Short mmCIF file of C-alpha atoms in Angstrom, two decimals:
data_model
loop_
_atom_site.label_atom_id
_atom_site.label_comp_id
_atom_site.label_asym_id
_atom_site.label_seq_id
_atom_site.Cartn_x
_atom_site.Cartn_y
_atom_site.Cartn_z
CA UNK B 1 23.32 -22.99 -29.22
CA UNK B 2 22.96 -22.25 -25.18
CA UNK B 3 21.30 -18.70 -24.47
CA UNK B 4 17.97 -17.03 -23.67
CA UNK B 5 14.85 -16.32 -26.05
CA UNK B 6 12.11 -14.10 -25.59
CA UNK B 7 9.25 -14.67 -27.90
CA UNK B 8 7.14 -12.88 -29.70
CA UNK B 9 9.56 -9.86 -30.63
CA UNK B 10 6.85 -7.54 -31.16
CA UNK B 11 3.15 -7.75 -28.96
CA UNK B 12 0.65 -5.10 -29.72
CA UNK B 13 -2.50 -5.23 -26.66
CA UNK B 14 -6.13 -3.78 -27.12
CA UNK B 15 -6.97 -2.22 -23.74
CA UNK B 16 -8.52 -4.72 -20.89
CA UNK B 17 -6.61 -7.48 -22.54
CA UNK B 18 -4.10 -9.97 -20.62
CA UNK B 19 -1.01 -10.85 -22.73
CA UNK B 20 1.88 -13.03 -22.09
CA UNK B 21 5.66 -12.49 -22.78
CA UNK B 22 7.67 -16.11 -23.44
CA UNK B 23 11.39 -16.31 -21.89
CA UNK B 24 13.63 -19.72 -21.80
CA UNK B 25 16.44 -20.74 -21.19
CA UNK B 26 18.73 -23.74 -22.18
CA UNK B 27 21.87 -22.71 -19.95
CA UNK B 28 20.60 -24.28 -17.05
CA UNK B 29 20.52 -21.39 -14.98
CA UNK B 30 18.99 -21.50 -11.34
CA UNK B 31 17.67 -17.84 -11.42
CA UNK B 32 15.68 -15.71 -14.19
CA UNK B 33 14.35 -12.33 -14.04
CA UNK B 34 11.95 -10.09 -15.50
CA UNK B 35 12.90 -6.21 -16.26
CA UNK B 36 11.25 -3.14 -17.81
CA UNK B 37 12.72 -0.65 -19.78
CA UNK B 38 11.35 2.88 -20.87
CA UNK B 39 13.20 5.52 -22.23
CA UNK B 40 15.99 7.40 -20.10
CA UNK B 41 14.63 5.20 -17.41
CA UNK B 42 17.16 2.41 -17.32
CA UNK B 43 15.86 -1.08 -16.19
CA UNK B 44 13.80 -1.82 -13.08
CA UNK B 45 13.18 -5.20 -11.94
CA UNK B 46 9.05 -6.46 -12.12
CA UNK B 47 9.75 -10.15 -11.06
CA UNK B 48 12.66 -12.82 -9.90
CA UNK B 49 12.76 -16.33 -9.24
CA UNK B 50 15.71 -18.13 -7.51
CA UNK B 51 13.99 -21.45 -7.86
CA UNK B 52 11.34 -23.05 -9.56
CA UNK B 53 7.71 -22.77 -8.06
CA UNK B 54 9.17 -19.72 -6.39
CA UNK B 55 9.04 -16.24 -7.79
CA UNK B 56 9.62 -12.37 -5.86
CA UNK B 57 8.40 -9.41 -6.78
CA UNK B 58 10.80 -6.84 -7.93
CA UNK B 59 10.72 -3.02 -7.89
CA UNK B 60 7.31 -2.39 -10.03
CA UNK B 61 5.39 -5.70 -10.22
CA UNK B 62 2.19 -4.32 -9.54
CA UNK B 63 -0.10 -4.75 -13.35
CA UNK B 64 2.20 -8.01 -13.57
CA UNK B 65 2.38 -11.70 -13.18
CA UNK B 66 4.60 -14.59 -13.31
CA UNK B 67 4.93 -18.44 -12.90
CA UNK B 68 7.69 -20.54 -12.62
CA UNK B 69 6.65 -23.89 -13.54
CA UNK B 70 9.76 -25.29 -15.31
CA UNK B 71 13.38 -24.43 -14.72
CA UNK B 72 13.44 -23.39 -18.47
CA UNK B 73 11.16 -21.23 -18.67
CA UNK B 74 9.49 -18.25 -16.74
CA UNK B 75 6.95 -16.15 -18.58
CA UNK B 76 5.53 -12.68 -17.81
CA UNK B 77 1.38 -11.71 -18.12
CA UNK B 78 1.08 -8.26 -18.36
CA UNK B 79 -2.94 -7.91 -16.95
CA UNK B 80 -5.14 -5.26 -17.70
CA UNK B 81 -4.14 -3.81 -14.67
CA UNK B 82 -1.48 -2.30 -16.12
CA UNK B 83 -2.20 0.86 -17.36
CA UNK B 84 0.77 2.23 -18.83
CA UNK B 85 2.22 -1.25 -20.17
CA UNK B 86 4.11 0.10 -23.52
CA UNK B 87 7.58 -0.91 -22.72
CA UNK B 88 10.45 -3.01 -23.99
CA UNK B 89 10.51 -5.95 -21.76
CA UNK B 90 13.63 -7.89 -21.25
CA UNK B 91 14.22 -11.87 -19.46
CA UNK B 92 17.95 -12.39 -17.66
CA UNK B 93 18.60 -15.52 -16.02
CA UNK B 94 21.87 -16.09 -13.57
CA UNK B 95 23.01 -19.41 -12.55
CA UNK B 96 23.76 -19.85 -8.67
CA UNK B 97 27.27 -19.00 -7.66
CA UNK B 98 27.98 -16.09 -9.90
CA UNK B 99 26.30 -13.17 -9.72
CA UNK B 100 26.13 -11.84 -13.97
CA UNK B 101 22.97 -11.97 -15.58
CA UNK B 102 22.54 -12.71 -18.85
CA UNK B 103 19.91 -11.22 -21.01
CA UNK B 104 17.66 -12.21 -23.66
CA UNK B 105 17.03 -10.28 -26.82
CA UNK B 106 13.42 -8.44 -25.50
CA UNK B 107 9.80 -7.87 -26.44
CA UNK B 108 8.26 -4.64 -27.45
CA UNK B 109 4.79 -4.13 -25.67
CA UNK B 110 2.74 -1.58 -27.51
CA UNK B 111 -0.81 -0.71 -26.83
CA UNK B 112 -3.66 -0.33 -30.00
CA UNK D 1 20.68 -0.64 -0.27
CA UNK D 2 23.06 0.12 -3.31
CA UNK D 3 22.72 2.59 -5.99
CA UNK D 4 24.40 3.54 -8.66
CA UNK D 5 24.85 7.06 -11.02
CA UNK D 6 25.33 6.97 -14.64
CA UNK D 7 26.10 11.34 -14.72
CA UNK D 8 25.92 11.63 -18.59
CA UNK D 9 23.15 10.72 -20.62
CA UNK D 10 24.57 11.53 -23.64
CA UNK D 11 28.27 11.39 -24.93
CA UNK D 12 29.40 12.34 -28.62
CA UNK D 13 33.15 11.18 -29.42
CA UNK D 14 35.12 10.85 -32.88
CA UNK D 15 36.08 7.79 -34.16
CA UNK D 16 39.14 6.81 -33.20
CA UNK D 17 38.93 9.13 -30.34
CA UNK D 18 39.57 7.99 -26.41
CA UNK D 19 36.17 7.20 -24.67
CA UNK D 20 35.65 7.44 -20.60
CA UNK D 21 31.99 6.73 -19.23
CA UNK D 22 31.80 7.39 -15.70
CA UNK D 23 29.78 5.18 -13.10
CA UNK D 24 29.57 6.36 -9.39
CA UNK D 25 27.60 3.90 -7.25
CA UNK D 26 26.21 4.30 -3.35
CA UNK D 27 27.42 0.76 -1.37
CA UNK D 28 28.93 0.35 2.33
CA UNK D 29 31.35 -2.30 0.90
CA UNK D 30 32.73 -3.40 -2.24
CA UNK D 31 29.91 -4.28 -4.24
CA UNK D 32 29.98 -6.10 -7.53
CA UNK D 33 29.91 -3.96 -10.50
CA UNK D 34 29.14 -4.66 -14.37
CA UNK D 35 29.03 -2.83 -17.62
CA UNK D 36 26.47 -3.77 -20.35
CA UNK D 37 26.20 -2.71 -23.66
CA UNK D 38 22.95 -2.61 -25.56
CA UNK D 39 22.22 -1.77 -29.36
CA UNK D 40 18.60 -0.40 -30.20
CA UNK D 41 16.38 -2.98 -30.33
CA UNK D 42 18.17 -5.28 -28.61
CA UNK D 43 19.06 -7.03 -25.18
CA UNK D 44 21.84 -6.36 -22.73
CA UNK D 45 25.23 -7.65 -23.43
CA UNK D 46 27.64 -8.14 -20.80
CA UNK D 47 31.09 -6.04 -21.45
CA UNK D 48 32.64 -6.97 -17.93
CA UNK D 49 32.95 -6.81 -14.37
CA UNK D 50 34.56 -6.71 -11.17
CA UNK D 51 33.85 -9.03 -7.77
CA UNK D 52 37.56 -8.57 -6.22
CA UNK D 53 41.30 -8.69 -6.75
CA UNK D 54 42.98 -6.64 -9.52
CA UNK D 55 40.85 -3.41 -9.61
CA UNK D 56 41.54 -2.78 -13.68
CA UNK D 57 39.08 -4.90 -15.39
CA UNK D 58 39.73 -5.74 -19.12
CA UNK D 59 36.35 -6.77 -21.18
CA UNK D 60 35.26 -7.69 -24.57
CA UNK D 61 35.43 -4.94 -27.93
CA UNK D 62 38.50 -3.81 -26.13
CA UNK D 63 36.95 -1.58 -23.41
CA UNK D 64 38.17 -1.57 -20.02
CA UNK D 65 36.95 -0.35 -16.23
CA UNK D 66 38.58 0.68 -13.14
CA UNK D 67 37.25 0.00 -9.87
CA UNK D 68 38.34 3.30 -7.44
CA UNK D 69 36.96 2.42 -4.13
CA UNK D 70 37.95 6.17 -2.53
CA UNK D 71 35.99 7.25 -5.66
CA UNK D 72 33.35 4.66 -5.44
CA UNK D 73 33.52 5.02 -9.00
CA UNK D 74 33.81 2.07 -12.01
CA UNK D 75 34.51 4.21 -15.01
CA UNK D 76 34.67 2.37 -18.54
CA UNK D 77 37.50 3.13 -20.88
CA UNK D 78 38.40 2.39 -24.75
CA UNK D 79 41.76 3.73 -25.48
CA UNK D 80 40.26 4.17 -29.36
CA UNK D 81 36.17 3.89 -30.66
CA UNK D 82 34.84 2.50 -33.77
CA UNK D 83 31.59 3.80 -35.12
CA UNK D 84 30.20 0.08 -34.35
CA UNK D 85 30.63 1.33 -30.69
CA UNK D 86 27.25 3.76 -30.50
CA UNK D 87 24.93 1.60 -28.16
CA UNK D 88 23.76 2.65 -25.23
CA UNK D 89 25.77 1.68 -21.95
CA UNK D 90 25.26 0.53 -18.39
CA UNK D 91 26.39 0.54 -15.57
CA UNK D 92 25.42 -2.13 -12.65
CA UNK D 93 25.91 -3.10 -8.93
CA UNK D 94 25.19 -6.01 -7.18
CA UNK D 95 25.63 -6.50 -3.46
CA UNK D 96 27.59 -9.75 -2.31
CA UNK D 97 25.98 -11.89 -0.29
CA UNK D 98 22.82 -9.78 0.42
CA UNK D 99 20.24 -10.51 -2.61
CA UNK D 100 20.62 -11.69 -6.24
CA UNK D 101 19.27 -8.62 -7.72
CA UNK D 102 21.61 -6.04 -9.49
CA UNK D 103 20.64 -2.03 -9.76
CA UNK D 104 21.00 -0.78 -13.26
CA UNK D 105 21.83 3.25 -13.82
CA UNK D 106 20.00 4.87 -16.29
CA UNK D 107 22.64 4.19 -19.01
CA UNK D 108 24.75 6.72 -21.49
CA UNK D 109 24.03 7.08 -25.15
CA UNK D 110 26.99 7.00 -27.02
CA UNK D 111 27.26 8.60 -30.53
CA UNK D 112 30.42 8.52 -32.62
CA UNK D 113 31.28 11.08 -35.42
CA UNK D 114 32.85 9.88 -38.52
#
């Protein structure tokens, strides 16, 4: 089966801990992004990368930080930095020449 | 830079009633426009969308969207809803040929009464 996972489903952090969100893909798809989502607040964009070894910050990436090693794969550190970081976190990827994202199923972030 | 307006957080329908969820979105051409649906606890899925050509889009779970450029508005439509339709919904826009990034509106909470 072709499509996006996000691993682990649930993350729980202690405070001044770094954790890190898995996302890959097996659709071969040139682009993946990283998006937060609160409450009422929609989804606003921490991280993209149109390429691999190359990676943009998005609307709030500041707490955040991202690699893109591998074409599959693109995973998210949330650092201690972030001080607000309980969230549901979700990983879209896009191949090149269409512009629909397609999105995994998400990790919940919650803080101890 | 593109927006986009989602005006009603929550909507309440009957089943088997007629469902309308309006978009409005802020772009100096025709942008490209998407609806997603999500279900709690779960990721986005992709209903439909418009790039060009025939401005009545027809999607997935039998919804459908109209693109009204004097509006600026993309509302989605289901002529008849099934309880399995409460999710939340989105509404999208994507600027050709400018970035790859898409700006999500704050999404509508459908509920359905039986």
């Amino acid at each position: 089966d072709g499509g996006i996972t996000q691993s682990p489903k649930y993350l729980f952090r202690k405070e001044g801990q770094n954790v890190t969100l898995s996302c890959e893909q097996n659709l071969n798809h040139d682009a993946m992004y990283w998006y937060r989502q609160d409450p009422g607040q929609g989804l606003r964009l921490i991280y993209y990368s149109q390429i691999v070894n190359d990676f943009q910050k998005g609307d709030i990436a500041e707490g955040y930080s991202v690699s893109r090693e591998k074409k599959e794969s693109f995973p998210l550190t949330v650092t201690s930095a972030q001080k607000n970081p309980t969230a549901f976190y979700l990983c879209a990827s896009r191949t090149t020449g269409t512009e629909t994202q397609y999105f995994g199923p998400g990790t919940r972030l919650l803080v101890l | 830079a593109q927006s986009v307006t989602q005006p009603d957080i929550h909507i309440t329908v009957s089943e088997g009633a007629s469902l309308e969820l309006r978009c409005n979105y802020s772009y100096g051409a025709t942008p490209y426009l998407f609806w997603y649906v999500q279900s709690p606890g779960q990721g986005l899925q992709l209903l439909l969308k418009y790039f060009s050509g025939d401005t009545l889009v027809q999607g997935i779970k039998g919804f459908e969207a109209e693109f009204k450029r004097s509006q600026s508005s993309f509302n989605l439509r289901k002529p008849s809803v099934h309880w399995s339709d409460a999710a939340e919904y989105f509404c999208a826009v994507g600027a050709p040929n400018r970035d790859d990034k898409i700006i999500f509106g704050k999404g509508t909470r459908l509920h359905i009464l039986p």
